[in-house]
Coordinates of N, CA and C in Angstrom, one line a residue:
Chain A
S1 N -6.1 9.4 8.6 CA -5.9 10.3 7.4 C -4.6 9.9 6.7
Q2 N -4.6 10.2 5.4 CA -3.4 9.8 4.6 C -2.3 10.8 4.9
Q3 N -1.1 10.2 5.1 CA 0.0 11.1 5.4 C 0.7 11.7 4.2
G4 N 0.9 10.9 3.1 CA 1.6 11.4 1.9 C 0.6 11.6 0.8
E5 N 0.8 12.6 0.0 CA 0.0 12.9 -1.1 C 0.9 13.1 -2.3
E6 N 0.6 12.4 -3.4 CA 1.4 12.4 -4.6 C 0.8 13.5 -5.6
D7 N 1.7 14.0 -6.4 CA 1.4 15.0 -7.4 C 2.3 14.8 -8.6
P8 N 1.8 14.8 -9.8 CA 0.4 15.0 -10.2 C -0.4 13.7 -10.0
Q9 N -1.7 13.8 -10.1 CA -2.5 12.6 -10.0 C -2.3 11.7 -11.2
A10 N -2.1 12.3 -12.4 CA -1.9 11.6 -13.6 C -0.8 12.2 -14.4
L11 N 0.0 11.4 -15.1 CA 1.1 11.8 -15.9 C 1.2 11.0 -17.2
S12 N 1.3 11.6 -18.3 CA 1.3 10.9 -19.6 C 2.5 11.4 -20.4
I13 N 3.4 10.5 -20.7 CA 4.7 10.9 -21.4 C 5.0 9.9 -22.5
Q14 N 6.0 10.2 -23.3 CA 6.4 9.4 -24.4 C 7.6 8.5 -23.9
E15 N 7.7 7.4 -24.4 CA 8.9 6.5 -24.1 C 10.2 7.3 -24.3
G16 N 11.1 7.1 -23.4 CA 12.4 7.8 -23.5 C 12.4 9.1 -22.7
E17 N 11.3 9.7 -22.4 CA 11.2 10.9 -21.6 C 11.4 10.5 -20.1
N18 N 11.7 11.5 -19.3 CA 11.8 11.4 -17.9 C 10.5 11.7 -17.3
A19 N 10.2 11.0 -16.2 CA 8.9 11.2 -15.4 C 9.3 11.6 -14.0
T20 N 8.7 12.7 -13.6 CA 8.9 13.1 -12.2 C 7.6 13.2 -11.4
M21 N 7.6 12.6 -10.3 CA 6.4 12.6 -9.4 C 6.9 13.1 -8.0
N22 N 5.9 13.8 -7.4 CA 6.2 14.4 -6.1 C 5.3 13.9 -5.0
C23 N 5.8 14.0 -3.8 CA 5.1 13.5 -2.7 C 5.3 14.6 -1.5
S24 N 4.2 15.0 -1.0 CA 4.2 15.9 0.2 C 3.6 15.2 1.4
Y25 N 4.2 15.5 2.6 CA 3.6 14.8 3.8 C 3.6 15.9 4.9
K26 N 3.0 15.5 6.0 CA 2.6 16.5 7.0 C 3.4 16.4 8.3
T27 N 3.8 15.2 8.7 CA 4.5 15.1 10.0 C 5.9 14.5 9.9
S28 N 6.6 14.5 10.9 CA 8.0 14.0 10.9 C 8.0 12.5 10.5
I29 N 9.0 12.1 9.8 CA 9.1 10.7 9.4 C 10.4 10.0 9.7
N30 N 10.4 8.7 9.8 CA 11.7 8.0 9.9 C 12.2 7.7 8.5
N31 N 11.3 7.4 7.6 CA 11.7 7.1 6.2 C 10.6 7.3 5.3
L32 N 10.9 7.4 4.0 CA 9.8 7.5 3.0 C 10.1 6.5 2.0
Q33 N 9.1 5.9 1.5 CA 9.3 4.8 0.5 C 8.4 5.1 -0.7
W34 N 8.8 4.6 -1.8 CA 8.1 4.6 -3.1 C 7.7 3.2 -3.5
Y35 N 6.5 3.0 -3.9 CA 6.0 1.8 -4.4 C 5.4 1.9 -5.8
R36 N 5.3 0.8 -6.5 CA 4.7 0.8 -7.8 C 3.5 -0.2 -7.8
Q37 N 2.4 0.1 -8.5 CA 1.3 -0.8 -8.6 C 0.9 -0.9 -10.0
N38 N 1.1 -2.1 -10.6 CA 0.6 -2.4 -11.9 C -0.9 -2.7 -11.8
S39 N -1.6 -2.5 -12.8 CA -3.1 -2.7 -12.8 C -3.5 -4.1 -12.3
G40 N -4.3 -4.1 -11.3 CA -4.8 -5.4 -10.8 C -3.8 -6.2 -10.0
R41 N -2.7 -5.5 -9.6 CA -1.7 -6.3 -8.8 C -1.5 -5.5 -7.5
G42 N -0.7 -6.2 -6.6 CA -0.4 -5.6 -5.3 C 0.8 -4.6 -5.5
L43 N 1.1 -3.8 -4.5 CA 2.1 -2.8 -4.5 C 3.5 -3.5 -4.4
V44 N 4.4 -3.0 -5.2 CA 5.8 -3.5 -5.1 C 6.7 -2.4 -4.7
H45 N 7.6 -2.7 -3.7 CA 8.5 -1.7 -3.2 C 9.6 -1.4 -4.2
L46 N 9.8 -0.1 -4.3 CA 10.9 0.4 -5.3 C 12.1 0.9 -4.5
I47 N 11.9 1.8 -3.6 CA 13.1 2.4 -3.0 C 12.7 3.0 -1.6
L48 N 13.6 3.0 -0.7 CA 13.4 3.6 0.6 C 14.5 4.7 0.8
I49 N 14.1 5.8 1.3 CA 15.0 6.9 1.7 C 14.8 7.2 3.1
R50 N 15.9 7.3 3.9 CA 15.7 7.6 5.3 C 15.7 9.1 5.5
S51 N 15.3 9.5 6.7 CA 15.1 10.9 7.0 C 16.4 11.7 7.0
N52 N 17.5 11.0 7.2 CA 18.8 11.7 7.2 C 19.5 11.6 5.8
E53 N 18.8 11.1 4.8 CA 19.4 11.0 3.5 C 18.7 12.1 2.6
R54 N 19.4 12.6 1.6 CA 18.8 13.6 0.7 C 18.6 13.1 -0.7
E55 N 19.3 12.1 -1.1 CA 19.2 11.6 -2.4 C 19.6 10.1 -2.5
K56 N 18.8 9.3 -3.3 CA 19.2 7.9 -3.4 C 18.9 7.5 -4.9
H57 N 19.7 6.6 -5.4 CA 19.5 6.1 -6.7 C 19.4 4.6 -6.7
S58 N 18.6 4.1 -7.7 CA 18.4 2.7 -7.9 C 18.1 2.5 -9.4
G59 N 19.1 2.1 -10.1 CA 18.9 1.9 -11.5 C 18.5 3.2 -12.2
R60 N 17.3 3.2 -12.8 CA 16.8 4.4 -13.5 C 16.0 5.3 -12.5
L61 N 15.9 4.9 -11.3 CA 15.2 5.7 -10.3 C 16.1 6.6 -9.5
R62 N 15.6 7.8 -9.3 CA 16.3 8.7 -8.4 C 15.3 9.3 -7.5
V63 N 15.5 9.2 -6.2 CA 14.6 9.8 -5.2 C 15.3 10.9 -4.4
T64 N 14.6 12.0 -4.2 CA 15.2 13.0 -3.3 C 14.2 13.2 -2.1
L65 N 14.8 13.7 -1.1 CA 14.0 14.0 0.1 C 14.4 15.3 0.7
D66 N 13.4 16.2 0.9 CA 13.7 17.5 1.6 C 12.8 17.5 2.8
T67 N 13.4 17.2 4.0 CA 12.6 17.2 5.2 C 12.2 18.5 5.7
S68 N 12.9 19.6 5.3 CA 12.5 20.9 5.6 C 11.2 21.3 4.9
K69 N 11.0 20.8 3.7 CA 9.8 21.1 3.0 C 8.8 20.0 3.1
K70 N 9.2 18.9 3.8 CA 8.3 17.7 3.9 C 7.9 17.2 2.5
S71 N 8.8 17.0 1.7 CA 8.5 16.6 0.3 C 9.6 15.7 -0.2
S72 N 9.2 14.9 -1.2 CA 10.1 13.9 -1.9 C 9.7 13.9 -3.4
S73 N 10.7 13.5 -4.2 CA 10.4 13.4 -5.6 C 10.9 12.1 -6.1
L74 N 10.3 11.5 -7.0 CA 10.7 10.2 -7.7 C 10.9 10.6 -9.2
L75 N 12.1 10.4 -9.6 CA 12.4 10.6 -11.0 C 12.7 9.2 -11.7
I76 N 12.0 9.0 -12.8 CA 12.3 7.8 -13.6 C 12.9 8.3 -14.9
T77 N 14.1 7.9 -15.1 CA 14.8 8.4 -16.3 C 14.6 7.4 -17.5
A78 N 14.6 7.9 -18.7 CA 14.5 7.1 -19.9 C 13.3 6.1 -19.8
S79 N 12.2 6.7 -19.6 CA 11.0 5.8 -19.3 C 10.7 4.8 -20.4
R80 N 10.1 3.7 -20.0 CA 9.7 2.6 -20.9 C 8.2 2.4 -20.8
A81 N 7.6 1.8 -21.8 CA 6.2 1.5 -21.7 C 5.9 0.6 -20.5
A82 N 6.9 -0.2 -20.1 CA 6.7 -1.1 -19.0 C 6.6 -0.4 -17.7
D83 N 7.0 0.9 -17.7 CA 6.9 1.7 -16.4 C 5.5 2.2 -16.2
T84 N 4.6 2.0 -17.1 CA 3.2 2.4 -16.9 C 2.6 1.7 -15.7
A85 N 2.2 2.5 -14.7 CA 1.7 1.9 -13.5 C 1.3 3.1 -12.6
S86 N 0.8 2.8 -11.4 CA 0.6 3.8 -10.4 C 1.7 3.8 -9.4
Y87 N 2.1 5.0 -9.0 CA 3.2 5.1 -8.1 C 2.8 5.8 -6.8
F88 N 3.1 5.2 -5.7 CA 2.7 5.7 -4.4 C 3.9 6.0 -3.5
C89 N 3.8 7.0 -2.7 CA 4.7 7.2 -1.7 C 4.1 6.8 -0.3
A90 N 4.9 6.3 0.5 CA 4.5 5.8 1.8 C 5.4 6.4 2.9
T91 N 4.8 7.0 3.9 CA 5.5 7.6 5.0 C 5.1 6.9 6.2
D92 N 5.9 7.0 7.3 CA 5.6 6.2 8.5 C 5.2 7.1 9.7
A93 N 5.2 8.4 9.5 CA 4.8 9.3 10.6 C 5.5 9.0 11.9
G94 N 6.7 8.5 11.8 CA 7.5 8.1 13.0 C 7.1 6.8 13.6
S95 N 6.2 6.1 13.0 CA 5.7 4.9 13.7 C 6.1 3.6 13.0
Y96 N 6.8 3.7 11.9 CA 7.2 2.5 11.1 C 6.0 1.8 10.5
I97 N 4.8 2.5 10.4 CA 3.6 1.9 9.8 C 3.4 2.7 8.5
P98 N 3.6 2.0 7.4 CA 3.4 2.7 6.1 C 2.0 3.2 5.8
T99 N 1.9 4.5 5.5 CA 0.7 5.1 5.2 C 0.8 5.7 3.8
F100 N -0.2 5.4 2.9 CA 0.0 5.7 1.5 C -0.9 6.9 1.1
G101 N -0.4 7.6 0.0 CA -1.2 8.6 -0.6 C -2.1 8.0 -1.7
R102 N -2.7 8.8 -2.5 CA -3.6 8.3 -3.6 C -2.9 7.8 -4.8
G103 N -1.6 8.2 -4.9 CA -0.8 7.7 -6.1 C -0.8 8.6 -7.3
T104 N 0.2 8.5 -8.1 CA 0.3 9.1 -9.4 C 0.2 8.0 -10.5
S105 N -0.8 8.2 -11.4 CA -1.0 7.2 -12.5 C -0.1 7.7 -13.6
L106 N 0.9 6.9 -14.0 CA 1.8 7.2 -15.0 C 1.5 6.3 -16.3
I107 N 1.4 7.0 -17.4 CA 1.2 6.3 -18.7 C 2.4 6.6 -19.6
V108 N 3.1 5.6 -20.0 CA 4.2 5.8 -20.9 C 3.8 5.3 -22.3
H109 N 3.8 6.2 -23.3 CA 3.3 5.8 -24.6 C 4.5 5.3 -25.4
P110 N 4.4 4.1 -26.1 CA 5.5 3.6 -26.9 C 5.8 4.5 -28.1
Chain B
D1 N 10.8 -18.0 -0.4 CA 9.5 -17.7 0.1 C 8.6 -17.3 -1.0
A2 N 7.3 -17.7 -1.0 CA 6.4 -17.4 -2.1 C 5.9 -16.0 -2.0
G3 N 6.2 -15.2 -1.0 CA 5.6 -13.9 -0.8 C 4.4 -14.0 0.0
V4 N 3.7 -12.9 0.1 CA 2.5 -12.8 0.8 C 1.4 -13.4 0.0
I5 N 0.6 -14.3 0.5 CA -0.4 -15.0 -0.2 C -1.8 -14.7 0.3
Q6 N -2.6 -14.2 -0.6 CA -4.0 -13.9 -0.2 C -5.0 -14.8 -0.9
S7 N -6.1 -15.1 -0.2 CA -7.1 -15.9 -0.9 C -8.5 -15.4 -0.4
P8 N -9.5 -15.5 -1.2 CA -9.5 -15.8 -2.6 C -9.0 -14.5 -3.4
R9 N -8.7 -14.6 -4.6 CA -8.3 -13.5 -5.5 C -9.5 -12.6 -5.8
H10 N -10.6 -13.3 -6.0 CA -11.9 -12.6 -6.3 C -13.0 -13.2 -5.5
E11 N -13.9 -12.3 -5.0 CA -15.0 -12.8 -4.2 C -16.2 -12.0 -4.6
V12 N -17.3 -12.7 -5.0 CA -18.6 -12.0 -5.3 C -19.6 -12.6 -4.3
T13 N -20.2 -11.7 -3.6 CA -21.2 -12.2 -2.6 C -22.4 -11.3 -2.6
E14 N -23.4 -11.8 -2.0 CA -24.7 -11.0 -1.9 C -24.7 -10.2 -0.6
M15 N -25.3 -9.1 -0.6 CA -25.4 -8.2 0.5 C -26.0 -9.1 1.7
G16 N -25.4 -8.9 2.9 CA -25.8 -9.6 4.1 C -25.1 -10.8 4.4
Q17 N -24.3 -11.3 3.4 CA -23.5 -12.5 3.6 C -22.2 -12.2 4.4
E18 N -21.7 -13.2 5.0 CA -20.4 -13.1 5.7 C -19.3 -13.4 4.6
V19 N -18.3 -12.6 4.7 CA -17.1 -12.7 3.8 C -15.9 -12.9 4.7
T20 N -15.0 -13.8 4.4 CA -13.8 -14.0 5.1 C -12.6 -14.0 4.1
L21 N -11.7 -13.0 4.3 CA -10.5 -12.9 3.5 C -9.3 -13.5 4.2
R22 N -8.4 -14.1 3.5 CA -7.3 -14.8 4.2 C -6.0 -14.3 3.7
C23 N -5.0 -14.4 4.6 CA -3.7 -13.9 4.3 C -2.6 -14.8 5.0
K24 N -1.6 -15.1 4.2 CA -0.4 -15.8 4.8 C 0.8 -14.9 4.6
P25 N 1.3 -14.3 5.6 CA 2.4 -13.4 5.5 C 3.7 -14.1 5.2
I26 N 4.8 -13.4 4.9 CA 6.1 -14.0 4.7 C 6.6 -14.4 6.0
S27 N 7.2 -15.6 6.0 CA 7.7 -16.2 7.3 C 8.8 -15.3 7.9
G28 N 8.7 -15.1 9.2 CA 9.7 -14.2 9.8 C 9.3 -12.8 10.0
H29 N 8.3 -12.3 9.2 CA 7.9 -10.9 9.3 C 7.1 -10.7 10.5
D30 N 7.3 -9.6 11.2 CA 6.7 -9.4 12.5 C 5.5 -8.5 12.5
Y31 N 5.3 -7.8 11.3 CA 4.1 -6.9 11.2 C 3.2 -7.4 10.1
L32 N 1.9 -7.3 10.3 CA 1.0 -7.6 9.2 C -0.1 -6.5 9.2
F33 N -0.3 -6.1 8.0 CA -1.3 -5.0 7.7 C -2.4 -5.4 6.8
W34 N -3.6 -4.9 7.1 CA -4.7 -5.1 6.1 C -5.0 -3.7 5.6
Y35 N -5.1 -3.5 4.3 CA -5.4 -2.3 3.6 C -6.7 -2.5 2.8
R36 N -7.4 -1.5 2.5 CA -8.5 -1.5 1.5 C -8.2 -0.4 0.5
Q37 N -8.4 -0.7 -0.8 CA -8.2 0.2 -1.8 C -9.5 0.5 -2.6
T38 N -9.9 1.7 -2.8 CA -11.0 2.1 -3.6 C -10.6 3.3 -4.4
M39 N -11.3 3.6 -5.5 CA -11.0 4.8 -6.3 C -11.2 6.0 -5.4
M40 N -12.3 6.0 -4.6 CA -12.7 7.2 -3.9 C -11.7 7.5 -2.8
R41 N -11.3 6.5 -2.0 CA -10.5 6.7 -0.8 C -9.1 6.3 -0.9
G42 N -8.6 5.7 -2.0 CA -7.3 5.3 -2.1 C -7.0 4.1 -1.2
L43 N -5.8 4.0 -0.7 CA -5.3 2.9 0.1 C -5.5 3.3 1.6
E44 N -6.4 2.6 2.3 CA -6.7 2.9 3.7 C -6.2 1.7 4.5
L45 N -5.5 2.1 5.6 CA -5.0 1.1 6.6 C -6.2 0.8 7.5
L46 N -6.5 -0.5 7.5 CA -7.6 -0.9 8.3 C -7.2 -1.3 9.7
I47 N -6.2 -2.2 9.8 CA -5.7 -2.7 11.1 C -4.3 -3.3 10.9
Y48 N -3.5 -3.3 11.9 CA -2.2 -4.0 11.8 C -1.9 -4.7 13.1
F49 N -1.1 -5.8 12.9 CA -0.7 -6.7 14.0 C 0.8 -6.6 14.1
N50 N 1.3 -6.8 15.3 CA 2.7 -6.9 15.6 C 2.9 -8.2 16.4
N51 N 3.7 -9.1 15.9 CA 3.8 -10.4 16.5 C 2.5 -11.0 16.9
N52 N 1.6 -11.0 16.0 CA 0.2 -11.6 16.1 C -0.7 -10.9 17.0
V53 N -0.3 -9.8 17.6 CA -1.2 -9.0 18.5 C -1.7 -7.8 17.7
P54 N -3.1 -7.6 17.7 CA -3.6 -6.4 17.1 C -3.2 -5.1 17.8
I55 N -2.6 -4.2 17.1 CA -2.1 -3.0 17.7 C -3.0 -1.8 17.5
D56 N -3.5 -1.6 16.3 CA -4.3 -0.5 16.0 C -5.4 -0.9 15.0
D57 N -6.6 -0.8 15.4 CA -7.8 -1.2 14.5 C -8.6 0.1 14.3
S58 N -8.1 1.2 14.5 CA -8.9 2.5 14.3 C -9.3 2.7 12.9
G59 N -8.7 2.0 12.0 CA -9.1 2.2 10.6 C -10.2 1.3 10.1
M60 N -10.6 0.4 11.0 CA -11.7 -0.5 10.7 C -13.0 0.3 10.6
P61 N -13.7 0.3 9.5 CA -14.8 1.2 9.3 C -15.9 1.0 10.2
E62 N -16.3 -0.2 10.5 CA -17.4 -0.4 11.4 C -17.3 -1.7 12.1
D63 N -18.2 -2.0 13.1 CA -18.1 -3.2 13.8 C -18.4 -4.4 13.0
R64 N -18.8 -4.2 11.8 CA -19.1 -5.4 10.9 C -17.7 -6.0 10.4
F65 N -16.7 -5.2 10.6 CA -15.3 -5.7 10.2 C -14.6 -6.2 11.5
S66 N -14.0 -7.4 11.3 CA -13.1 -7.9 12.4 C -11.9 -8.6 11.7
A67 N -10.8 -8.6 12.5 CA -9.6 -9.3 12.0 C -9.0 -10.1 13.1
K68 N -8.4 -11.2 12.7 CA -7.7 -12.1 13.7 C -6.4 -12.5 13.1
M69 N -5.5 -12.8 14.0 CA -4.2 -13.4 13.6 C -3.9 -14.5 14.6
P70 N -4.4 -15.7 14.4 CA -4.2 -16.7 15.5 C -2.8 -17.3 15.6
N71 N -2.0 -17.1 14.5 CA -0.6 -17.5 14.6 C 0.2 -16.7 13.6
A72 N 1.5 -16.9 13.6 CA 2.4 -16.0 12.8 C 2.2 -16.2 11.3
S73 N 1.5 -17.3 10.9 CA 1.5 -17.6 9.5 C 0.1 -17.4 8.9
F74 N -0.9 -16.8 9.6 CA -2.2 -16.7 9.1 C -3.0 -15.6 9.7
S75 N -3.7 -14.9 8.9 CA -4.6 -13.8 9.4 C -5.9 -13.8 8.5
T76 N -7.0 -13.4 9.2 CA -8.2 -13.3 8.4 C -8.8 -11.9 8.7
L77 N -9.6 -11.5 7.7 CA -10.4 -10.3 7.8 C -11.8 -10.7 7.4
K78 N -12.7 -10.4 8.4 CA -14.1 -10.9 8.2 C -15.0 -9.7 8.1
I79 N -16.0 -9.8 7.3 CA -17.0 -8.7 7.2 C -18.3 -9.5 7.3
Q80 N -19.1 -9.1 8.3 CA -20.4 -9.7 8.6 C -21.3 -8.7 9.3
P81 N -22.4 -8.4 8.6 CA -22.8 -8.7 7.3 C -22.2 -7.8 6.2
S82 N -22.0 -8.3 5.1 CA -21.4 -7.4 4.0 C -22.4 -6.5 3.4
E83 N -21.9 -5.4 2.9 CA -22.8 -4.4 2.2 C -22.1 -4.0 0.9
P84 N -22.9 -3.5 -0.1 CA -22.3 -3.1 -1.3 C -21.2 -2.1 -1.2
R85 N -21.2 -1.2 -0.2 CA -20.1 -0.2 -0.1 C -18.8 -0.8 0.4
D86 N -18.9 -2.1 0.8 CA -17.6 -2.8 1.1 C -16.8 -3.2 -0.1
S87 N -17.4 -3.1 -1.3 CA -16.8 -3.5 -2.5 C -15.5 -2.7 -2.7
A88 N -14.4 -3.5 -2.8 CA -13.0 -2.8 -2.9 C -12.0 -4.0 -3.1
V89 N -10.8 -3.6 -3.2 CA -9.7 -4.5 -3.2 C -9.0 -4.5 -1.9
Y90 N -8.9 -5.6 -1.2 CA -8.4 -5.7 0.1 C -7.0 -6.3 0.0
F91 N -6.0 -5.6 0.5 CA -4.6 -6.1 0.5 C -4.1 -6.4 1.9
C92 N -3.3 -7.4 1.9 CA -2.6 -7.8 3.1 C -1.1 -7.5 2.8
A93 N -0.4 -7.0 3.8 CA 1.1 -6.8 3.6 C 1.8 -7.2 4.9
S94 N 3.0 -7.6 4.8 CA 3.8 -7.9 5.9 C 5.2 -7.2 5.8
T95 N 5.7 -6.9 7.0 CA 7.0 -6.2 7.0 C 8.0 -6.8 8.0
L96 N 9.2 -6.7 7.7 CA 10.3 -6.9 8.6 C 11.1 -5.7 8.5
R97 N 11.2 -4.9 9.5 CA 11.8 -3.6 9.5 C 10.9 -2.7 8.6
D98 N 11.4 -2.1 7.5 CA 10.7 -1.0 6.9 C 9.9 -1.4 5.6
E99 N 10.5 -2.3 4.8 CA 9.9 -2.6 3.5 C 8.6 -3.4 3.6
A100 N 7.5 -3.0 3.1 CA 6.3 -3.8 3.1 C 6.2 -4.6 1.8
F101 N 5.8 -5.9 2.0 CA 5.6 -6.8 0.9 C 4.1 -7.1 0.9
F102 N 3.5 -6.8 -0.3 CA 2.1 -6.9 -0.5 C 1.7 -8.2 -1.1
G103 N 0.5 -8.7 -0.8 CA -0.1 -9.8 -1.5 C -0.8 -9.2 -2.8
Q104 N -1.4 -10.1 -3.6 CA -2.0 -9.7 -4.8 C -3.4 -9.1 -4.6
G105 N -3.9 -9.2 -3.4 CA -5.2 -8.6 -3.1 C -6.3 -9.5 -3.4
T106 N -7.4 -9.2 -2.7 CA -8.7 -9.9 -2.9 C -9.7 -8.8 -3.4
R107 N -10.2 -9.0 -4.6 CA -11.2 -8.1 -5.2 C -12.6 -8.5 -4.7
L108 N -13.2 -7.8 -3.8 CA -14.5 -8.1 -3.3 C -15.6 -7.3 -3.9
T109 N -16.6 -8.0 -4.4 CA -17.8 -7.3 -4.9 C -19.0 -7.8 -4.2
V110 N -19.7 -6.9 -3.6 CA -20.9 -7.2 -2.8 C -22.1 -6.7 -3.6
V111 N -23.0 -7.6 -4.0 CA -24.1 -7.2 -4.9 C -25.4 -7.2 -4.1

């Protein structure tokens, strides 16, 4: 069964706006990761946050983790058309084996 | 390193035929994963290897699916016989510690 589930399933915004995606999971984790998938391509790792971390930044990306609520959020600031892609969270359920949700499809309109 | 390399990129085959998908992981990575992606089911973990040894194949849908990793630089996923419902994109990924590196995938169409 899938460990993480992203919300919303689809998100459509204008260039320059911020995009926020959420991930909920069910069991304890060692870390949570976010990946991006462009159409027709493989997944690309964006950022990893460990269970003892609450927030992490990488460029225009900000990830938060709330282990008490078993949830994470990915914020993309000042979005660009090139950010159009599907975004997945991956949790490891304590086993270091990444398990993915169904993803959030983000469309950024120029 | 060129990253995880999968072949072929596209495969169209007739129902009942044998299909073999290939993967070359990143050198030095100790885990290798095979995933299947469909619109209906998302990304499913089929099987994974640690140091060339199959650890968990509980995600393999049926006995028609088999996977091998004869050495650290090569793995195959075989479907025999193939069925139309096997049509999907199959991804191979390798990891060292936590971050997974994915190949570009093989788009399989069974007609």
